[in-house]
Structures are given as C-alpha cells and as structure tokens.
JSON list of C-alpha atoms in Angstrom, two decimals:
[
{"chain": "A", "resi": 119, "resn": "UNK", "atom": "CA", "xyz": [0.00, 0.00, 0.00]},
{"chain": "A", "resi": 120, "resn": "UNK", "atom": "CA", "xyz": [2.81, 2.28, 1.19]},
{"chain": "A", "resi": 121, "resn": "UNK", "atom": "CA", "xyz": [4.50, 1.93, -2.52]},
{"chain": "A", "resi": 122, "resn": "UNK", "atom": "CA", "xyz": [1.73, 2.36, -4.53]},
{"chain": "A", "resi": 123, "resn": "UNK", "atom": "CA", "xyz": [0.73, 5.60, -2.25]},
{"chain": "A", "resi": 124, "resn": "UNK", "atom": "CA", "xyz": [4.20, 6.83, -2.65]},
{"chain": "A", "resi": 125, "resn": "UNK", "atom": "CA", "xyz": [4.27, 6.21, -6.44]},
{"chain": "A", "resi": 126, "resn": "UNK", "atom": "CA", "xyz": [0.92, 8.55, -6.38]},
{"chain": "A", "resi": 127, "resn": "UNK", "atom": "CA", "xyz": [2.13, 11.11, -4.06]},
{"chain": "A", "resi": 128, "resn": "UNK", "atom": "CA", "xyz": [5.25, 11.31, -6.69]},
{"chain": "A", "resi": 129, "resn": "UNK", "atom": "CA", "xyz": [3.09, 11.31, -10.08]},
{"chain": "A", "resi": 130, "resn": "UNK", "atom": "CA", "xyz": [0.37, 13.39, -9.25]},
{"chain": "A", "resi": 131, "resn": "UNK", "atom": "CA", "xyz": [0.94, 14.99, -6.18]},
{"chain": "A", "resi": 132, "resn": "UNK", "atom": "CA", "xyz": [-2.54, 16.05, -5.57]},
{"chain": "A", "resi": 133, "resn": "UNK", "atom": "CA", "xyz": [-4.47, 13.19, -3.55]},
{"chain": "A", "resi": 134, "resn": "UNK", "atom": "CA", "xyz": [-7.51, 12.66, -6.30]},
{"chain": "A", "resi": 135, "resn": "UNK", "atom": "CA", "xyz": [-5.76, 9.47, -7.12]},
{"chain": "A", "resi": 136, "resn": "UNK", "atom": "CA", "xyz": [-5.84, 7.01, -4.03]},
{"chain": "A", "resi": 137, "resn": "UNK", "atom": "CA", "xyz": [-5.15, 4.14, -3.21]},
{"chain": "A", "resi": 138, "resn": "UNK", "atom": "CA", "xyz": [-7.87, 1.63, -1.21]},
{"chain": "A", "resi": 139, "resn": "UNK", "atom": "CA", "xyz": [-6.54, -0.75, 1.09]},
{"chain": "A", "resi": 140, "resn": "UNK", "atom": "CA", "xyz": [-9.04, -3.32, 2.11]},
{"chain": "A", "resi": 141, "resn": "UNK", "atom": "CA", "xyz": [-8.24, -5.17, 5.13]},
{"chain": "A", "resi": 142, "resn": "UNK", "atom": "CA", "xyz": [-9.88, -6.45, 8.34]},
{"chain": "A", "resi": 143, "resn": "UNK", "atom": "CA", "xyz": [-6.87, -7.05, 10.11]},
{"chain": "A", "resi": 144, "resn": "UNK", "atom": "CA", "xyz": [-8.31, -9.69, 11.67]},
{"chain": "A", "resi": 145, "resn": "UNK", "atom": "CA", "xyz": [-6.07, -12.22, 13.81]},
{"chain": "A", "resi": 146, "resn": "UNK", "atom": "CA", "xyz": [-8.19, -15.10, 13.64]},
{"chain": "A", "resi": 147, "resn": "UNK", "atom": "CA", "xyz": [-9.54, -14.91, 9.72]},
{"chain": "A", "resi": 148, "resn": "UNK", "atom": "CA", "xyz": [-5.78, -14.65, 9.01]},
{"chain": "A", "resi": 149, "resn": "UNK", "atom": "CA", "xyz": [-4.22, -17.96, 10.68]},
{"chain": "A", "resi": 150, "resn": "UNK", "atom": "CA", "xyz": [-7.33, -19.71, 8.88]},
{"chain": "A", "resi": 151, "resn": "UNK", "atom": "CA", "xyz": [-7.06, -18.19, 5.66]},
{"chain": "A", "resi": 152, "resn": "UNK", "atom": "CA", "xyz": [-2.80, -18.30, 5.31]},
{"chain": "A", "resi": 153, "resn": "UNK", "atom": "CA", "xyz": [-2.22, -20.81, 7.78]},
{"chain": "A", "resi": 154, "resn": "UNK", "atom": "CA", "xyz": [0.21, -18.42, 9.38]},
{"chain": "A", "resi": 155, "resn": "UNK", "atom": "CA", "xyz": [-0.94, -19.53, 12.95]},
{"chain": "A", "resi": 156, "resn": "UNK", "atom": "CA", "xyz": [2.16, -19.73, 14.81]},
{"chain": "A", "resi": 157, "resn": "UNK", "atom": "CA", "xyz": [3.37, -15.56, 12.94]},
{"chain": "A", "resi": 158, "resn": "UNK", "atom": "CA", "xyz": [-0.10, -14.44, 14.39]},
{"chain": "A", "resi": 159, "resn": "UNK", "atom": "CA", "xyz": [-0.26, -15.92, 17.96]},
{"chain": "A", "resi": 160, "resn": "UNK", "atom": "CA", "xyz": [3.13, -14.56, 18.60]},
{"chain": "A", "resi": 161, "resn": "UNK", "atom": "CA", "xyz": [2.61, -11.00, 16.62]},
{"chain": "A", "resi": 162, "resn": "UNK", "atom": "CA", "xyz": [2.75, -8.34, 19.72]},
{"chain": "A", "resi": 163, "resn": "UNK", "atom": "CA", "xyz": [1.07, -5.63, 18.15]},
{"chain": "A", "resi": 164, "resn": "UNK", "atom": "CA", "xyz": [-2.18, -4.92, 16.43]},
{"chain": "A", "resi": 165, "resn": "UNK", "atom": "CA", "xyz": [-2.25, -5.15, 12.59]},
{"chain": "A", "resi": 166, "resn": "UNK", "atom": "CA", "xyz": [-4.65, -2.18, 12.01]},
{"chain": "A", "resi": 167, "resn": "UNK", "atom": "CA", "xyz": [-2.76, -0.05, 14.35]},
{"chain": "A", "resi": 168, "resn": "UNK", "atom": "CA", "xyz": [0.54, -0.89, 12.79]},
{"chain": "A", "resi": 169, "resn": "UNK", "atom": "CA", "xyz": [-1.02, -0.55, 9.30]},
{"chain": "A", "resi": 170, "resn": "UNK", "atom": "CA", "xyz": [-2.22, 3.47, 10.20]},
{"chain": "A", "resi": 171, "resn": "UNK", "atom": "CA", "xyz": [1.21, 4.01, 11.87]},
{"chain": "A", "resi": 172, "resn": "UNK", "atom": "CA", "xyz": [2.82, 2.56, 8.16]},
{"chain": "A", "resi": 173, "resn": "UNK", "atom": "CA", "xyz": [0.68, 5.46, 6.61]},
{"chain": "A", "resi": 174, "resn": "UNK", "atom": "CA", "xyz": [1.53, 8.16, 9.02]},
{"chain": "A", "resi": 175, "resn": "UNK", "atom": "CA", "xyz": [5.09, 7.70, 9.09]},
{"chain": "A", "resi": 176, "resn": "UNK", "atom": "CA", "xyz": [5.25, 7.64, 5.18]},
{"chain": "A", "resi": 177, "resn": "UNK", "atom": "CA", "xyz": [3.28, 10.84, 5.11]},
{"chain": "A", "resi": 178, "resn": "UNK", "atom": "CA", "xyz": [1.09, 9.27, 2.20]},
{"chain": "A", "resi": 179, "resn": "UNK", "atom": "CA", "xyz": [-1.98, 9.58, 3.92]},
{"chain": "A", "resi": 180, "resn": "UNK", "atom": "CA", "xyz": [-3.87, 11.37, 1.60]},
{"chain": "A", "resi": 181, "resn": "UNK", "atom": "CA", "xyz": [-3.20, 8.69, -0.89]},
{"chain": "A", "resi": 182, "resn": "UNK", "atom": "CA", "xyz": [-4.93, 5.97, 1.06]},
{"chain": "A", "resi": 183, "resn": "UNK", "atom": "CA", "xyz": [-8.36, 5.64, 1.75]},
{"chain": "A", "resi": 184, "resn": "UNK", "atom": "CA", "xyz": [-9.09, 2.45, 4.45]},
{"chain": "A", "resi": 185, "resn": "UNK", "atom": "CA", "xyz": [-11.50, 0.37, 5.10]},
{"chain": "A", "resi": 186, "resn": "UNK", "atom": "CA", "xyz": [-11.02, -2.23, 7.78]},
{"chain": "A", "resi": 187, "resn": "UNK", "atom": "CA", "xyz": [-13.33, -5.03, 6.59]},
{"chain": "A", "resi": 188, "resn": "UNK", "atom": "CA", "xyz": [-13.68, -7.95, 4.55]},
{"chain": "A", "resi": 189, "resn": "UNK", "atom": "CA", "xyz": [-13.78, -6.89, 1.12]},
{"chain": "A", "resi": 190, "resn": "UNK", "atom": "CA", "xyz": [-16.98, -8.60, 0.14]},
{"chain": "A", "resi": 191, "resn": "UNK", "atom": "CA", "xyz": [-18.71, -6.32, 3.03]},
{"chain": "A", "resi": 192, "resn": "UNK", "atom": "CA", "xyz": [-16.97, -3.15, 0.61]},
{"chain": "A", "resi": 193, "resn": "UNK", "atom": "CA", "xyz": [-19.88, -1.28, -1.14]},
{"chain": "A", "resi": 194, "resn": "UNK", "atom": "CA", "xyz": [-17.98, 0.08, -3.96]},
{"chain": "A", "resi": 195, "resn": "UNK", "atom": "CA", "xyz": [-20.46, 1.32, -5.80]},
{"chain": "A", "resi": 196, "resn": "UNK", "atom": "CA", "xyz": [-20.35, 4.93, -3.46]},
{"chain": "A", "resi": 197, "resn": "UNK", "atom": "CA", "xyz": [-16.77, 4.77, -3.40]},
{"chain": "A", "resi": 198, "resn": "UNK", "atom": "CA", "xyz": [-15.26, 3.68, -6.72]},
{"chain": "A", "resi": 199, "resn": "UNK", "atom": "CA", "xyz": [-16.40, 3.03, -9.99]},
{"chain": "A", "resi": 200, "resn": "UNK", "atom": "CA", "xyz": [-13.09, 2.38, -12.56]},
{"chain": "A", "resi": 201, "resn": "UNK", "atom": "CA", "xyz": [-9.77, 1.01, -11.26]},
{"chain": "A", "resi": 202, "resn": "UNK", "atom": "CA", "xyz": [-6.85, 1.13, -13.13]},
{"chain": "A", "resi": 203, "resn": "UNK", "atom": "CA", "xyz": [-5.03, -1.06, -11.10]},
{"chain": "A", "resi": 204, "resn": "UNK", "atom": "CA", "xyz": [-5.98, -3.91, -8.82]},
{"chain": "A", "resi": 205, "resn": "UNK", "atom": "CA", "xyz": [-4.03, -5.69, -6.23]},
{"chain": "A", "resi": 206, "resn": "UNK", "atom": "CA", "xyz": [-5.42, -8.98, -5.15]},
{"chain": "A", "resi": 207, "resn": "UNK", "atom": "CA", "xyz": [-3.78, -10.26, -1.47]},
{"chain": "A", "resi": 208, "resn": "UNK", "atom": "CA", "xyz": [-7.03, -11.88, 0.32]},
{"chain": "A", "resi": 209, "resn": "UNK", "atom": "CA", "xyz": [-8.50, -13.97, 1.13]},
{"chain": "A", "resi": 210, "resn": "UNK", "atom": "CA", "xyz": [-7.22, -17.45, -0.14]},
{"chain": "A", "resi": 211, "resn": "UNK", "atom": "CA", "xyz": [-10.13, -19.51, 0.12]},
{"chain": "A", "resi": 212, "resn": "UNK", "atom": "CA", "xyz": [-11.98, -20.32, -3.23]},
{"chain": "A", "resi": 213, "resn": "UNK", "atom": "CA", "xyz": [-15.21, -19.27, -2.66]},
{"chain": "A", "resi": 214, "resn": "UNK", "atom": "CA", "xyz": [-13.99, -15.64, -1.44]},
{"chain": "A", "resi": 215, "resn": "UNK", "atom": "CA", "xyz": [-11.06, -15.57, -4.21]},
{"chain": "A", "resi": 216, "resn": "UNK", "atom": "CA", "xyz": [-14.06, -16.14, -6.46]},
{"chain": "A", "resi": 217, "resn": "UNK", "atom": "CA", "xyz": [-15.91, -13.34, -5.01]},
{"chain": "A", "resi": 218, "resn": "UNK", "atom": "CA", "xyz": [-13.40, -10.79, -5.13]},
{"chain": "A", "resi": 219, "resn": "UNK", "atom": "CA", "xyz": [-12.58, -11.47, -8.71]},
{"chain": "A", "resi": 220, "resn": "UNK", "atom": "CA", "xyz": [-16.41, -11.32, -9.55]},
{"chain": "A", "resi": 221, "resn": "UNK", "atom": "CA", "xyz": [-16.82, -8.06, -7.60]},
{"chain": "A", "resi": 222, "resn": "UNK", "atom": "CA", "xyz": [-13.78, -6.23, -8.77]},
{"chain": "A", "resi": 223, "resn": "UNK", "atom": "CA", "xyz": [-12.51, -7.08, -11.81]},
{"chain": "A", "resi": 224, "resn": "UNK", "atom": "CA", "xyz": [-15.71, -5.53, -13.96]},
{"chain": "A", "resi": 225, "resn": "UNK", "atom": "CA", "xyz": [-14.42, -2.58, -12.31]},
{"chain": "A", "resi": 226, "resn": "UNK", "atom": "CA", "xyz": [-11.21, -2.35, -14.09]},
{"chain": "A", "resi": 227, "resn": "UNK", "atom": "CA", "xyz": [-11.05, 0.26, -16.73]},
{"chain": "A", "resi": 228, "resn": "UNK", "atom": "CA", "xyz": [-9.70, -1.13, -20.34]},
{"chain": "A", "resi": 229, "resn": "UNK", "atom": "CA", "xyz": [-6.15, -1.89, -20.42]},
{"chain": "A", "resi": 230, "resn": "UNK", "atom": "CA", "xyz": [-6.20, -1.89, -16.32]},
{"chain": "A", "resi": 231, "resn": "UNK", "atom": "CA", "xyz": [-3.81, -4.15, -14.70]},
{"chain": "A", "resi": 232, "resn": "UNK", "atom": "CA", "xyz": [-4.64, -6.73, -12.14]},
{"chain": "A", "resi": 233, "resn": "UNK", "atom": "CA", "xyz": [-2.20, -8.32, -9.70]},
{"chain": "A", "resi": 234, "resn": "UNK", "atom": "CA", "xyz": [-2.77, -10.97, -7.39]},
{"chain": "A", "resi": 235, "resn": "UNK", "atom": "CA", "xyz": [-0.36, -12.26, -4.82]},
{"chain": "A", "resi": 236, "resn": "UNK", "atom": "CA", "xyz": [0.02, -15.80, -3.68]},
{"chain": "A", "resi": 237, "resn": "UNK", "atom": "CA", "xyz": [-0.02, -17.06, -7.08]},
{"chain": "A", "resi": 238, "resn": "UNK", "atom": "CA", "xyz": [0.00, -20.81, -5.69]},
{"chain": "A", "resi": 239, "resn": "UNK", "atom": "CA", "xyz": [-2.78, -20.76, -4.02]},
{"chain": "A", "resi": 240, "resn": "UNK", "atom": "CA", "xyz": [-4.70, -19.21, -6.13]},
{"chain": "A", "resi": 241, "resn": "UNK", "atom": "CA", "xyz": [-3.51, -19.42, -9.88]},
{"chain": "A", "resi": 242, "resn": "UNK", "atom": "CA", "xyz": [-6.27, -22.13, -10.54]},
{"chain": "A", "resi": 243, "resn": "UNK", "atom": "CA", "xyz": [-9.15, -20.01, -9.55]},
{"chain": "A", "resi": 244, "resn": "UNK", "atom": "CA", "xyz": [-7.64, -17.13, -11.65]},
{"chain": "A", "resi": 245, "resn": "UNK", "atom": "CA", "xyz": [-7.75, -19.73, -14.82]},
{"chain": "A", "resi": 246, "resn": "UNK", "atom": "CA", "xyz": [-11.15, -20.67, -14.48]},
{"chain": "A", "resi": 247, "resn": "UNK", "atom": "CA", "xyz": [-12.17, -17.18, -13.98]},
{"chain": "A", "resi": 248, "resn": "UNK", "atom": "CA", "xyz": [-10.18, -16.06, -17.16]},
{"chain": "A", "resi": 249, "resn": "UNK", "atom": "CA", "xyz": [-12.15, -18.84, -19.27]},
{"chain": "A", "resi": 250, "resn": "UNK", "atom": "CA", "xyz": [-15.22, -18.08, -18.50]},
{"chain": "A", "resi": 251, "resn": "UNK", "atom": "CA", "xyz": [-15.18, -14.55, -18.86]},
{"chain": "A", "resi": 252, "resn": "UNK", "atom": "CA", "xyz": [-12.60, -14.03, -21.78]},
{"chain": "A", "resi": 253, "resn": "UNK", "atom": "CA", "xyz": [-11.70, -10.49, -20.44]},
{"chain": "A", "resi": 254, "resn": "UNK", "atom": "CA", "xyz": [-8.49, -10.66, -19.29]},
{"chain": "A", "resi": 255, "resn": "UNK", "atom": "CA", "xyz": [-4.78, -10.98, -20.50]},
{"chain": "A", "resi": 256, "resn": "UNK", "atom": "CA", "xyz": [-2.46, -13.21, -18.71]},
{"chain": "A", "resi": 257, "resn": "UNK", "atom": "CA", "xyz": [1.32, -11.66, -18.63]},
{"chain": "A", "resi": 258, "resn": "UNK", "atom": "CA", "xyz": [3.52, -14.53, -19.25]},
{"chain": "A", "resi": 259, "resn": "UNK", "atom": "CA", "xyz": [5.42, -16.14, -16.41]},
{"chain": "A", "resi": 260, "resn": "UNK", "atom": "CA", "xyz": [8.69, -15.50, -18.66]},
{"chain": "A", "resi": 261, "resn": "UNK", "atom": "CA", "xyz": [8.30, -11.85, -19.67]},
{"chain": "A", "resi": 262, "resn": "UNK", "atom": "CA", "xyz": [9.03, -11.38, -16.09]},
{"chain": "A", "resi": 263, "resn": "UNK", "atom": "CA", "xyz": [11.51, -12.16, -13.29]},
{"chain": "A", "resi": 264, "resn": "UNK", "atom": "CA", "xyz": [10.56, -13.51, -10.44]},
{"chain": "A", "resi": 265, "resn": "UNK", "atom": "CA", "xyz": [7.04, -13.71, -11.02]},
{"chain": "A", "resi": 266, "resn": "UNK", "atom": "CA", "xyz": [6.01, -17.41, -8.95]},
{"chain": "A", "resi": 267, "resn": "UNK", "atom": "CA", "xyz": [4.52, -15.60, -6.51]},
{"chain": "A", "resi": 268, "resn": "UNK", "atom": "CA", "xyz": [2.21, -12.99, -8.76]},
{"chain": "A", "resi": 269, "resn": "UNK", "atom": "CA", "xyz": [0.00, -13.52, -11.45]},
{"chain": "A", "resi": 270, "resn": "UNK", "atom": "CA", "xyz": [-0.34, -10.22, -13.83]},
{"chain": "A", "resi": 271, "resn": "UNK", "atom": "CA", "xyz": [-2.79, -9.92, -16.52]},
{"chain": "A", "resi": 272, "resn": "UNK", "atom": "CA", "xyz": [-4.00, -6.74, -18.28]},
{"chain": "A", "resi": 273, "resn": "UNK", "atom": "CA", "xyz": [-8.52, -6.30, -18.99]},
{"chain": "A", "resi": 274, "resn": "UNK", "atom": "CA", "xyz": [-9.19, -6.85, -22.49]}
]
C-alpha cells in the first residue's frame, strides 16, 4: 500500500488518485485463511494499528483511503467506480477468491492491470475465472523475473 501511495504522491501529487486498502486485520480470519498460525499468535502488536502508523510515518496519507473489513462487506459502488489497477492479497479460500474477482474485476477500466499475490494458491481459480469470462490478458510467467509468486494480466 505504502509503494503504490508513494508512487501517487510522486506522479500526481494532488491526492484525487488514491489508493484503497481493504483489510480487516483480523487475527483469527488470518491464521485460517494463510495458515500463518504460529506468525499471528506470537505478533505483539495490532495489525490495524501498525497498518495506520505505516501510513503516518510515510506521510502518504492522503493517498490511502481504508476500510477495515472484509472486502466482500466493501460497497464500492459509493466509493469507486473504474480502477486502473488492482491488487489482489485476500483472502485465499476459493469461494472468497471467487468473489473478489467477480466483484472487482468488472471494475477495471480497459487496459487496467490486475495483480494478485500468492499465485499458488490461487492461480487455478484465476484460470477458471479467465475462461469463463474471456476479459483478461495473462502476462507470461517468462516476460518477467521472479514472477512465482504474482499472477499479472491486463482487462481486455
């Protein structure tokens, strides 16, 4: 979030381009959806918290607009209505990787990019939803370094 703010803040300078992080911070949807159990139990500090301190200390927020929830309990339709670029780091379960791809990818202008993390976990969910909707274009694995942890693909 802090990059993407920063490479806003340097573009543009005025804040009418933003970045919206999406988060609930929530200890116990975390350790079931990454399996990160023994990270969380021993984290010391609150996620949210260290998340607003991020922001502050960059000086970027007026970049970042946050919402701490799950993203299907988002309503866009107030907030945004084109994305250019979309960062995928949910949840990992199917049925919500499947939601968020349903819910935010019609939102991406032509041309947009859309990036999802964890590529692993969910590269086969990305597949099916590239099939049946024909509206994205996948970024080759080779075109770039170091890419087995993100899938990229451009909206048709």
């Amino acid at each position: 979030t802090i990059t993407f703010a920063l490479a806003l803040k340097e573009r543009f300078k005025k804040s009418e381009y933003r970045v919206y992080a999406i988060d609930p911070h929530d200890k116990e949807h975390s350790i079931e959806s990454d399996g990160l159990k023994t990270w969380f139990d021993d984290c010391p500090f609150d996620m949210s918290e260290k998340f607003l301190e991020n922001i502050e200390k960059w000086n970027v927020e007026d970049h970042v607009s946050y919402y701490r929830c799950f993203s299907q309990d988002w309503n866009s339709s107030r907030k945004v209505k084109k994305i250019a670029m979309l960062f995928i780091d949910g949840d990992h379960r199917p049925e919500q990787v499947k939601k968020d791809l349903k819910k935010f990818v019609p939102m991406l202008i032509k041309d947009g990019l859309l990036v999802m993390h964890d590529r692993g976990l969910v590269i086969d969910l990305y597949n099916e939803y590239s099939e049946q909707n024909n509206n994205l274009f996948s970024i080759p694995d080779y075109e770039i370094d170091h890419l087995n942890r993100l899938i990229i693909a451009r909206k048709k």
